[in-house]
Coordinates of C-alpha atoms and ligand atoms in Angstrom, one line a residue:
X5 CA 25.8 11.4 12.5
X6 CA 24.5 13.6 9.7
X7 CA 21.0 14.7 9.7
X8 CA 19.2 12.3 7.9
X9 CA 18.1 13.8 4.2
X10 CA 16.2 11.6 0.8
X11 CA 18.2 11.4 -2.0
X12 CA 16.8 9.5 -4.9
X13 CA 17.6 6.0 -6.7
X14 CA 18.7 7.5 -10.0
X15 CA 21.0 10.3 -8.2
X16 CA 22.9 9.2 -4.8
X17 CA 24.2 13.0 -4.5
X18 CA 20.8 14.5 -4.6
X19 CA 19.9 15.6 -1.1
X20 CA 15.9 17.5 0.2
X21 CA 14.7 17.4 3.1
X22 CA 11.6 15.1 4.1
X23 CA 8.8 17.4 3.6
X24 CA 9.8 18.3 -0.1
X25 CA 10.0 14.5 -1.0
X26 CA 6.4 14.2 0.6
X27 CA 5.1 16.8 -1.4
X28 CA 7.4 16.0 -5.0
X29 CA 6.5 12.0 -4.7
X30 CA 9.1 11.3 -7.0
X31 CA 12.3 12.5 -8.2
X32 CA 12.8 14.7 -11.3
X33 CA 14.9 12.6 -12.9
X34 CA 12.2 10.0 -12.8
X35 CA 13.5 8.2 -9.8
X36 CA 12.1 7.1 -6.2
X37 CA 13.4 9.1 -3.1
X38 CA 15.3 7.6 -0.2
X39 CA 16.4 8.3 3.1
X40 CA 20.5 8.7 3.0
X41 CA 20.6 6.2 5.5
X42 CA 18.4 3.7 7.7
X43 CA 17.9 5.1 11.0
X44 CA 18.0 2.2 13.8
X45 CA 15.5 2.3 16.1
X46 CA 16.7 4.8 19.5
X47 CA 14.0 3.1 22.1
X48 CA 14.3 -0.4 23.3
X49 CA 12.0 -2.9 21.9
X50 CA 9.9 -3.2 26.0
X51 CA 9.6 0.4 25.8
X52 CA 7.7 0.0 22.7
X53 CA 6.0 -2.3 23.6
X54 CA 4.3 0.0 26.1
X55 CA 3.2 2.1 23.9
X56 CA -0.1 2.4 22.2
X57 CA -0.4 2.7 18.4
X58 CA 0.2 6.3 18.4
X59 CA 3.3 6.0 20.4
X60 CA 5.3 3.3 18.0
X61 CA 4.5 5.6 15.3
X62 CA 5.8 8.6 16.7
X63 CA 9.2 7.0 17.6
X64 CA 9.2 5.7 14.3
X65 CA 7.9 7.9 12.0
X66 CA 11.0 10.6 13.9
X67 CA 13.6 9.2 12.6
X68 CA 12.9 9.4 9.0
X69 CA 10.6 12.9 9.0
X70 CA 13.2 14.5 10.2
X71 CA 12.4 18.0 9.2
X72 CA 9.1 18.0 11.1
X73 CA 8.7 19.0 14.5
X74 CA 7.6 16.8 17.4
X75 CA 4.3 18.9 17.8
X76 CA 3.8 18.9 13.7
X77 CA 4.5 15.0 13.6
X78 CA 2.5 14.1 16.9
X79 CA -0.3 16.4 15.2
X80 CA 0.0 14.2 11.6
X81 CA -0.3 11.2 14.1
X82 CA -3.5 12.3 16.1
X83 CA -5.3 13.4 13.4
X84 CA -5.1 10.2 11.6
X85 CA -5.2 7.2 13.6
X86 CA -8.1 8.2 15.6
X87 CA -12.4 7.1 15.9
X88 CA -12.3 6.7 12.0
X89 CA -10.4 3.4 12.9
X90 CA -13.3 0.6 14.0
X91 CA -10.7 -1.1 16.9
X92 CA -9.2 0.9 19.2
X93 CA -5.5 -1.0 18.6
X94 CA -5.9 1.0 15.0
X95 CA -4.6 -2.8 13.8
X96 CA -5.5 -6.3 15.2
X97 CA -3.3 -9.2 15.5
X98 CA -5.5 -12.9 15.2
X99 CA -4.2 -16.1 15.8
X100 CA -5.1 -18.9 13.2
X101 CA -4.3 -22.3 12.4
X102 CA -0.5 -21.7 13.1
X103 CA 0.2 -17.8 12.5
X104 CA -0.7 -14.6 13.4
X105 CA -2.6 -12.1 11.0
X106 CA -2.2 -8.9 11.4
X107 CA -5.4 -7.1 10.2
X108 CA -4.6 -3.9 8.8
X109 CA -7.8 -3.1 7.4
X110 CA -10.0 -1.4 10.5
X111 CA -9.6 1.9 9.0
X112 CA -12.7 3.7 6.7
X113 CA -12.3 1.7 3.4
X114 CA -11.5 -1.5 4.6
X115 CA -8.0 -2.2 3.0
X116 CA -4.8 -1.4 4.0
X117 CA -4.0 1.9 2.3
X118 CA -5.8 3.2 4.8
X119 CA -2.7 3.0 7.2
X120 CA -1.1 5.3 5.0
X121 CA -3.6 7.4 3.5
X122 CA -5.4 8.7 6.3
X123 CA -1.8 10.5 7.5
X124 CA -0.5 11.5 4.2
X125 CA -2.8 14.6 4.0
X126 CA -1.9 15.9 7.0
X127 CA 1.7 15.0 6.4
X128 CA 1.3 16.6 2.9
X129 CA -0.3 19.9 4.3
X130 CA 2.1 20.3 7.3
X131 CA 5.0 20.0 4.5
X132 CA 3.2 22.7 1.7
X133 CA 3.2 25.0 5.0
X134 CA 7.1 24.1 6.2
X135 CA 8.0 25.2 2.6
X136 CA 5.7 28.4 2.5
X137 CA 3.4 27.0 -0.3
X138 CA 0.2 28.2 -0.8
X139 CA -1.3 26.8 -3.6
X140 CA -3.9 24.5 -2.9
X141 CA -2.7 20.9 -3.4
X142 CA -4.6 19.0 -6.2
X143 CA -3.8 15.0 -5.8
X144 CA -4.2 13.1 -9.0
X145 CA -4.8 9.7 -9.2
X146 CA -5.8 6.6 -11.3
X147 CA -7.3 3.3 -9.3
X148 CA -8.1 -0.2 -10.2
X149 CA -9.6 -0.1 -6.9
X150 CA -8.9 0.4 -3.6
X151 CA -6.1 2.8 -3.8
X152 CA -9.0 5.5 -5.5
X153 CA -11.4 5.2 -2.4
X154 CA -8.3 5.3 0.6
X155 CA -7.0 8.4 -1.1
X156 CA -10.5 10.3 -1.3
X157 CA -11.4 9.2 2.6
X158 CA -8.2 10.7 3.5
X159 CA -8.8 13.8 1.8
X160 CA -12.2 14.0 1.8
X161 CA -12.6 17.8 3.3
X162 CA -8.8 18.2 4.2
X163 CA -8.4 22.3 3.9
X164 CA -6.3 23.2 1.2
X165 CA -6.5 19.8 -0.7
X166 CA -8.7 18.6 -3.6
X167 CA -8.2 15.2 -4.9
X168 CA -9.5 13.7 -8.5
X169 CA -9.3 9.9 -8.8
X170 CA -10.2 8.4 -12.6
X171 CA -11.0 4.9 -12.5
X172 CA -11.4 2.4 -15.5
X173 CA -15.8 2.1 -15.9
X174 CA -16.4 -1.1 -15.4
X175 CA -13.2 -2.5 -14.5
X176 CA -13.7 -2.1 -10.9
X177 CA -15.7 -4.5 -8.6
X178 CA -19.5 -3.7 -7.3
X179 CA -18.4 -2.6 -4.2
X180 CA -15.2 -0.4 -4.9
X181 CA -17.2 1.3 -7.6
X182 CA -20.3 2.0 -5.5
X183 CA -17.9 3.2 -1.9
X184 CA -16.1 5.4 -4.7
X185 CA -19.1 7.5 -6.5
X186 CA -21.1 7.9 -3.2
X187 CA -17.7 9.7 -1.7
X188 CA -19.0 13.1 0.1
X189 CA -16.5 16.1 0.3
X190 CA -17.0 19.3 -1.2
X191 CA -13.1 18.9 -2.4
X192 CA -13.7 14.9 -4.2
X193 CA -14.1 14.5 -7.7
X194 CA -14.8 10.6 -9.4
X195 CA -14.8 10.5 -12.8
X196 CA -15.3 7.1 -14.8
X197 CA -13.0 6.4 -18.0
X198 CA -13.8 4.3 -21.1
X199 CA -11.0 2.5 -21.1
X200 CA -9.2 0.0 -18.8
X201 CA -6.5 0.9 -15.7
X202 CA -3.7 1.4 -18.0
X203 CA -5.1 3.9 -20.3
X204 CA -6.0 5.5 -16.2
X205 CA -3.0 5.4 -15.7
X206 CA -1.1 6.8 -18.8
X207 CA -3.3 9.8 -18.7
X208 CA -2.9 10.6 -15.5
X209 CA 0.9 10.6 -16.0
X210 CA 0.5 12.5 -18.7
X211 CA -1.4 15.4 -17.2
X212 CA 1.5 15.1 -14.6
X213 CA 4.1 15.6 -17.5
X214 CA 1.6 18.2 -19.2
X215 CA 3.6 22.0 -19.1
X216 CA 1.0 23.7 -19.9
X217 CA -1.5 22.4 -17.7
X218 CA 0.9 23.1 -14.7
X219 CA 1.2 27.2 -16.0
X220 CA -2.2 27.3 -16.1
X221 CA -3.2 26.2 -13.1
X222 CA -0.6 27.8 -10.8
X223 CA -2.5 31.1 -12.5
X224 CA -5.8 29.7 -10.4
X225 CA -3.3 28.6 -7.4
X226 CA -3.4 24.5 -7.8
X227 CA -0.4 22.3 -7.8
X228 CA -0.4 18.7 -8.4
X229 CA 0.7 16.0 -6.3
X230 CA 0.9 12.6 -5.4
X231 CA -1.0 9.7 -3.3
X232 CA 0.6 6.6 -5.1
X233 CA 2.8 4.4 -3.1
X234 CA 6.4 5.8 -4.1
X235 CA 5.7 8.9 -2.1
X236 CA 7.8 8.3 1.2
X237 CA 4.5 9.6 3.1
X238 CA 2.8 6.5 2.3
X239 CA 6.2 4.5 2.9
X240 CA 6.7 5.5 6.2
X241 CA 3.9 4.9 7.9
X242 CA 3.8 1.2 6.9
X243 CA 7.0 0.7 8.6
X244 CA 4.8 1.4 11.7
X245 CA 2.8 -1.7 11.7
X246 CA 5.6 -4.1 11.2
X247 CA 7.5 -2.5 14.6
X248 CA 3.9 -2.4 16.6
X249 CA 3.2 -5.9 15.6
X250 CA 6.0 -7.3 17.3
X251 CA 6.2 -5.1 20.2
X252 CA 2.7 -6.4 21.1
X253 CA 3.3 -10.0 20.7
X254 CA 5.8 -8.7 23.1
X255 CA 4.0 -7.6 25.1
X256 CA 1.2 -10.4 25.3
X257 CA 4.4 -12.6 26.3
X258 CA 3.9 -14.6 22.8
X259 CA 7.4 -13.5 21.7
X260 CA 10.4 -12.9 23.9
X261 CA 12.4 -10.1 23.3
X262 CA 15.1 -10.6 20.5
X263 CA 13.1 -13.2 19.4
X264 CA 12.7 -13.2 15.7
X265 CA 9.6 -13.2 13.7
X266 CA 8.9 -14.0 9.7
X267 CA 6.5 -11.6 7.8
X268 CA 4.7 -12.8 5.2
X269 CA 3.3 -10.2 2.5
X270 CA 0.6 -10.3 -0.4
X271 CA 2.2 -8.4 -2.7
X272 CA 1.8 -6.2 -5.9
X273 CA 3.9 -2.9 -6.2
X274 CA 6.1 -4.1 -3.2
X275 CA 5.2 -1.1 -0.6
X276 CA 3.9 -3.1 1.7
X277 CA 6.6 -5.8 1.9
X278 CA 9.2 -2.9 1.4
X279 CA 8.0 -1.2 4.7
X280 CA 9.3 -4.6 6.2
X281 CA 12.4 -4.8 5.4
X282 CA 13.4 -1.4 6.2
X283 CA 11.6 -2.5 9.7
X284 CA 14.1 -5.0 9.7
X285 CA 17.3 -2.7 8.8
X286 CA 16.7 -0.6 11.6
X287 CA 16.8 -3.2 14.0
X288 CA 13.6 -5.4 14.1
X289 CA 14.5 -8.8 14.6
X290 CA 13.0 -10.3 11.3
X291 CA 14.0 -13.8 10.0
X292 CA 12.5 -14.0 6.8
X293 CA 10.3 -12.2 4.6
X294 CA 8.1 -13.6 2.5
X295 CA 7.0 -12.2 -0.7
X296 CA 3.2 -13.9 -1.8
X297 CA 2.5 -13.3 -5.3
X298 CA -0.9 -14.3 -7.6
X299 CA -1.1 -15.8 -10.6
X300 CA 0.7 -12.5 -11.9
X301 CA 4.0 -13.8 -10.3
X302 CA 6.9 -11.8 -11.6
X303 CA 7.9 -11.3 -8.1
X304 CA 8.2 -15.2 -7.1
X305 CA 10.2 -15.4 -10.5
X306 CA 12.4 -12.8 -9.7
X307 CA 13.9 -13.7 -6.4
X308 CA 13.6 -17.4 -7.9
X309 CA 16.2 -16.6 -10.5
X310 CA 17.5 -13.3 -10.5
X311 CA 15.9 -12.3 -13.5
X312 CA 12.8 -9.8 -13.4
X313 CA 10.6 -10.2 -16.9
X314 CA 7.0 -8.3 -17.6
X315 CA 6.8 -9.9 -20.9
X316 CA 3.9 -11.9 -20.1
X317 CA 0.2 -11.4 -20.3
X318 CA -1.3 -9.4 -17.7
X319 CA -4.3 -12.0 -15.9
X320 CA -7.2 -10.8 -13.9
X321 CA -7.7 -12.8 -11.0
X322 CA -9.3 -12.7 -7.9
X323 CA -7.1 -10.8 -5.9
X324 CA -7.0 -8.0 -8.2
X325 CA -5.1 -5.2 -6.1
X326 CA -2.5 -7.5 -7.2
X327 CA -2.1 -7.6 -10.6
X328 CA 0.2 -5.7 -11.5
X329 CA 3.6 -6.3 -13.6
X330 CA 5.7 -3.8 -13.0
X331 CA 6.4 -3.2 -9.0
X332 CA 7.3 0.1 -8.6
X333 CA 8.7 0.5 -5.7
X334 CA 11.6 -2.8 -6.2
X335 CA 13.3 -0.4 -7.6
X336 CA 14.1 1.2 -4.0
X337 CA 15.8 -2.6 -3.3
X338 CA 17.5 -3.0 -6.0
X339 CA 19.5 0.3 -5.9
X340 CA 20.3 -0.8 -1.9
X341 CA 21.5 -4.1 -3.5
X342 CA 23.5 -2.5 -6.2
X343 CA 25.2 -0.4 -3.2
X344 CA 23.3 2.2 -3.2
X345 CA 24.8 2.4 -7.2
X346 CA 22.9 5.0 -9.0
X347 CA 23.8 4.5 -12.1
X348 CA 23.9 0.2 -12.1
X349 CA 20.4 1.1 -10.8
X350 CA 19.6 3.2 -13.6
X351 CA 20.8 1.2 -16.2
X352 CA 18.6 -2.0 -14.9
X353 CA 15.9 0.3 -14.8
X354 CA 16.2 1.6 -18.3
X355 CA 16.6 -2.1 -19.4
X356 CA 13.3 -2.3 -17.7
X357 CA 11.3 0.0 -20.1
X358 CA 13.2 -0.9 -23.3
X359 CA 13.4 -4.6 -22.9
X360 CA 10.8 -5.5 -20.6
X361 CA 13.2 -7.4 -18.4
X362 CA 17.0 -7.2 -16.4
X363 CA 18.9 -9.2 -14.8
X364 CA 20.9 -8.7 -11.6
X365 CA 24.4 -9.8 -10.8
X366 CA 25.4 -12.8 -8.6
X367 CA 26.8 -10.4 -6.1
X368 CA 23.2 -8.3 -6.3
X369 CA 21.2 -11.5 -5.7
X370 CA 23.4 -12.9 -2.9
X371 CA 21.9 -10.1 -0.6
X372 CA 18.2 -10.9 -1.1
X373 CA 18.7 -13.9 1.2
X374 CA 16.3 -12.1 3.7
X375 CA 13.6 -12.8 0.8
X376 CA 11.7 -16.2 -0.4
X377 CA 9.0 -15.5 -2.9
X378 CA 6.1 -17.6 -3.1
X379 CA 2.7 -17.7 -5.2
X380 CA -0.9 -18.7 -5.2
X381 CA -3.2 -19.6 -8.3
X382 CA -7.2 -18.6 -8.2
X383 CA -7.9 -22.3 -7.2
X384 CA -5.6 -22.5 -4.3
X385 CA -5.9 -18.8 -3.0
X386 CA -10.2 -20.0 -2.6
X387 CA -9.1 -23.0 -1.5
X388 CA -7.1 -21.7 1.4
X389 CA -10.3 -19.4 2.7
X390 CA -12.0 -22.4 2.5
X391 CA -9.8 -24.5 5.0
X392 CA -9.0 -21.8 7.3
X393 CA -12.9 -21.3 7.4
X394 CA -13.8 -24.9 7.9
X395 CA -10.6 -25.4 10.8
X396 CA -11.0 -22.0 12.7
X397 CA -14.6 -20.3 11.8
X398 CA -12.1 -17.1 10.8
X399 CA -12.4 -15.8 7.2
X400 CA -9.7 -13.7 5.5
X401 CA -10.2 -11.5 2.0
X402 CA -8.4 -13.2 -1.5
X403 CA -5.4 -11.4 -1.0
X404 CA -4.6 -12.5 2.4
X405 CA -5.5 -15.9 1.7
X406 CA -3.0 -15.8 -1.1
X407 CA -0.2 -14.7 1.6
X408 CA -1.3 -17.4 3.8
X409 CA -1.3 -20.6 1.3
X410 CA 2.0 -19.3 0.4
X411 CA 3.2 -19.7 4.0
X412 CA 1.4 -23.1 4.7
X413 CA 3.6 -23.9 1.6
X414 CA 7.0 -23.0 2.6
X415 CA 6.5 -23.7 6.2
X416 CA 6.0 -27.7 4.6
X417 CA 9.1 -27.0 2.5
X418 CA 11.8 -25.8 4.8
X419 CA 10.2 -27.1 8.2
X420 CA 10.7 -23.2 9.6
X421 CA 8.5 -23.2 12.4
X422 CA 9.6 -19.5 12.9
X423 CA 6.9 -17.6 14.4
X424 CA 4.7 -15.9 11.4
X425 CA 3.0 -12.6 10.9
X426 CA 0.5 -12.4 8.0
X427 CA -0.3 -8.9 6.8
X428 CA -4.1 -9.2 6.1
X429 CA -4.7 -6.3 4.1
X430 CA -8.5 -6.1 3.2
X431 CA -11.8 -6.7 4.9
X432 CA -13.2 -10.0 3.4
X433 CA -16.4 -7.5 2.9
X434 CA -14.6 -6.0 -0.1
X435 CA -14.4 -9.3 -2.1
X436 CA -17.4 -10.4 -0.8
X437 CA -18.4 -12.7 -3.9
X438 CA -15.3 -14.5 -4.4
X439 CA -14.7 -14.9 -0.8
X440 CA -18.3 -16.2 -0.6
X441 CA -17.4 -18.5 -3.5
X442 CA -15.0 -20.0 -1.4
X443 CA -16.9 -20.9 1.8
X444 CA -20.4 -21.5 0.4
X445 CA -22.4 -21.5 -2.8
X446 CA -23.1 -18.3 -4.4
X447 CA -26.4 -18.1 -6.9
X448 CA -25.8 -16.3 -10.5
X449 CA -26.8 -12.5 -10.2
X450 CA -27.3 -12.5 -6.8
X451 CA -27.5 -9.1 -4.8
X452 CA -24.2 -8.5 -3.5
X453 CA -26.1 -6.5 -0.6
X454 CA -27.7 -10.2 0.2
X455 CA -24.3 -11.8 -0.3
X456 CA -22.9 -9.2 2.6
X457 CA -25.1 -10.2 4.8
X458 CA -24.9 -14.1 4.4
X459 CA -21.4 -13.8 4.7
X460 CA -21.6 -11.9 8.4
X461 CA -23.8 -14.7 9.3
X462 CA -21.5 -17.4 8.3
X463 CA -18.3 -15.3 9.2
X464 CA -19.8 -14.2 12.7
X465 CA -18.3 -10.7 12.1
X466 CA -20.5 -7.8 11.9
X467 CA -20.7 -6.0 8.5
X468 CA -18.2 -2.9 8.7
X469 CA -20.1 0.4 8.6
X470 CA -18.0 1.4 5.3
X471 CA -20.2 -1.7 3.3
X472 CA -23.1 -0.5 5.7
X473 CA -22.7 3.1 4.5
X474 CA -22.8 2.4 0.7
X475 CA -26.0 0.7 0.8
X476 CA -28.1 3.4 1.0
X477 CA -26.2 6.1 0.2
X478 CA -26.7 9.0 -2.4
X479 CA -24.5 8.6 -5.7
X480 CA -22.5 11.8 -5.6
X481 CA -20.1 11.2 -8.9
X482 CA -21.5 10.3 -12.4
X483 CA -19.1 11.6 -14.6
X484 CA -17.7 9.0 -17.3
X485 CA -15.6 10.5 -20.0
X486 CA -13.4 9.4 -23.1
X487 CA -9.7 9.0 -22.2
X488 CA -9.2 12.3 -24.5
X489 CA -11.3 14.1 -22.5
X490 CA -9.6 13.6 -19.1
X491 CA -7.4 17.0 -18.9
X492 CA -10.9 19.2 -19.9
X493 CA -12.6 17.3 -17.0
X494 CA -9.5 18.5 -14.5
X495 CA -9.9 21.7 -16.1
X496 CA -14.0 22.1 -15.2
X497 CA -13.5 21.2 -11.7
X498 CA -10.7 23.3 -10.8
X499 CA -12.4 26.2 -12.5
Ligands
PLP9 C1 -2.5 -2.6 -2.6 C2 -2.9 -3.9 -2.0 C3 -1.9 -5.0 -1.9 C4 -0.5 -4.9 -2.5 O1 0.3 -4.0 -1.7 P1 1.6 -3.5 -2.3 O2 2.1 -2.5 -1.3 O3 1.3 -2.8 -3.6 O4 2.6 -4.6 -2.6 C5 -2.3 -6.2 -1.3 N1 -3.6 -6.3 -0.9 C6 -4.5 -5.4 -1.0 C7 -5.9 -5.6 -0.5 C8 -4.2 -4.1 -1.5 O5 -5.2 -3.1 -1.6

């Protein structure tokens, strides 16, 4: 077979190797990179499963970094999943009230992205030295959130890396905000914006679109890149978990082998439920996947109907990580259901940005039968922490409990007693208010430092030392500036 290469979803003849696409993050012609084809898994499903974490993401992390050498990639692997993970098993698997969550938020900021981010830098660095670059790396990016503080953990004091996160002031919560501007690292830089995650957002792309900003700085050796979720280096790692999840409900004898499990997602850009289903392409046996949207449900509409439609207005809710209208990264599915068609891809995409909305063919739609979308308001996602509380004693964060009320729901509707992973992608520390809402009363204005520890004593689960650290900790990063102001500010640090 050919070596494996990425080509992107606006150009199926377009071939680089691995390490360029971690470093480019996306495509030139605007679109999201690919591998030419999905490798199946090469070791049997019991040899997996006597692997430790490391192991499972070495043989699958091979097949798709192809242009990295077992020592480089093994390196990556070490480097990341290692003490800054609170379990040992770097993930945990819990069984509650009928499924099986799969907590993937042991890692130093509590949410998921840390699966990804704490490898990307080292995948990133090992690739700027394949390709003989020497500029330092400069990552750029806007958060609503958590994405902000995963990026500048990983980072944090990586060699040849300095990282700039804007966030919108005031449109973060308490405890995001606070793990953000106490972030150490001689490298980190947190600047506050006047304005809300869009207007983030668009200037951030736009200093990524800037000419002149690029000429200048390559004259003081910087290069930008990126840590969103379209680079592949935060793709393939999540593919990880899915394969390790089910190798050790292998191995604990609570599967048998070939048996096949359902994943169910919370889901906003659609990495994370993405990772899946390439889990399932090369071989995983998967049943279905659910896709668990909030109130912000273009998802659940689109696999409902076949038509996907942003025109709507954008709510806050409780599971913000979440809200999000446009899903990046469905654009990666829908060029593999278009056949791998770069230009029917293209066209739905550029429908996307003029219209608001496309729709997909019959034939298109016919191969999402591996999906069923599902969605949660703000009364039935607290509900659902409630009563898995009050049954079990166990409490999951807003997002996970928006995932898990959509698969009580559709387990009621089809009868599928399938057995079901949850991805539980943050620490119930990080919403600590709403989830407290949920399972007891909360008083107006009170300390969100007393809120943590109520919720350890009624939870039973010690508070995580990244909500530990914060309390106490110097603020590092003060910096707010107008939106105008944002490329001066890159400008002054990278002086
Ligand atoms: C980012 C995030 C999600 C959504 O993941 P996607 O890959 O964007 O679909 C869900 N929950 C939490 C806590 C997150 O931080």
């Amino acid at each position: 077979m050919e070596e494996l290469m990425y080509k992107s979803t606006r150009n199926s003849e377009l071939r680089i190797t691995a390490s360029k696409a971690v470093l480019q993050g996306l495509s030139e012609d605007g679109g999201l990179f690919l591998p030419t084809y999905i490798p199946k898994l090469d070791v049997s499903l019991k040899e997996l499963a006597a692997m430790d974490y490391r192991g499972v993401a070495y043989e699958v992390m091979k097949l798709f970094l192809t242009d990295y050498t077992e020592e480089e990639l093994k390196h990556c692997i070490a480097s990341a999943y290692d003490e800054k993970f609170d379990t040992e098993g770097i993930v945990e698997l819990v069984y509650a009230d009928g499924a099986y969550y799969l907590e993937l938020f042991h890692g130093k900021t509590i949410a998921f992205k840390d699966m990804a981010l704490s490898i990307l830098p080292h995948l990133m660095i090992t690739a700027a030295k394949k390709n003989d670059i020497e500029d330092d790396i400069v990552i750029l990016t806007a958060t609503s959130g958590d994405t902000g503080k995963a990026a500048l953990a990983g980072f944090d004091s990586v060699p040849g890396t300095k990282i700039i996160v804007f966030y919108p002031k005031g449109g973060v919560s308490f405890i995001q905000e606070r793990q953000m501007v106490t972030q150490a690292g001689a490298n980190t830089c947190v600047i506050g914006i006047k304005g809300n995650f869009d207007d983030a957002q668009t200037g951030v792309k736009k200093l990524f679109a800037d000419k002149a900003l690029k000429e200048e700085l390559a004259t003081r050796g910087y290069r930008f890149s990126s840590a969103n979720s379209i680079n592949i280096g935060r793709l393939v790692p999540q593919i990880v978990y899915y394969v390790y999840s089910y190798v050790k409900l292998l191995a604990e004898g609570k599967i048998s082998e070939g048996e096949k499990l359902n994943f169910t997602v919370p889901t906003g850009n659609f990495g994370n439920i993405l990772a899946a289903y390439i889990a399932k392409e090369m071989g995983l046996p998967v049943n279905k996947l659910i896709c668990a949207s909030n109130e912000n449900k273009v998802l659940y509409d689109f696999f409902e109907t076949g038509v996907y439609d942003r025109n709507r207005d954008f709510k806050l809710t409780n599971s913000p990580s979440m809200d999000i209208l446009i899903s990046s990264n469905l654009e990666r599915l829908i060029y593999l259901i278009a056949g791998e068609d770069d230009a029917k891809n293209k066209d739905l995409m550029r429908k996307l940005v003029n219209e608001g909305k496309y729709e997909i063919t019959p034939d298109m739609k016919s191969k999402l039968a591996d999906f069923i979308g599902g969605c949660a308001t703000e009364q039935e996602t607290l509900s659902q922490i409630r009563k898995l509380h009050e049954d079990t004693g166990y409490v999951i964060d807003t997002h996970t409990a928006v995932a898990s009320y959509v698969y009580d729901a559709y387990k009621k509707n089809t009868g599928d007693d399938t057995k079901t992973v949850i991805a539980s992608t943050a620490s119930p520390y990080k919403f600590t208010p709403n989830v407290m809402t949920a399972i007891d009363k909360v008083e107006a204005n009170e300390d969100p430092f007393a809120l943590v520890d109520r919720l350890s004593k009624l939870s039973g689960v010690k508070v995580p030392v990244a909500v530990e650290e914060i309390r106490t900790a110097p603020i590092k990063h003060d910096k707010v500036v107008e939106v105008s102001d944002m490329k001066q500010s890159v400008l002054d640090f990278l002086k």
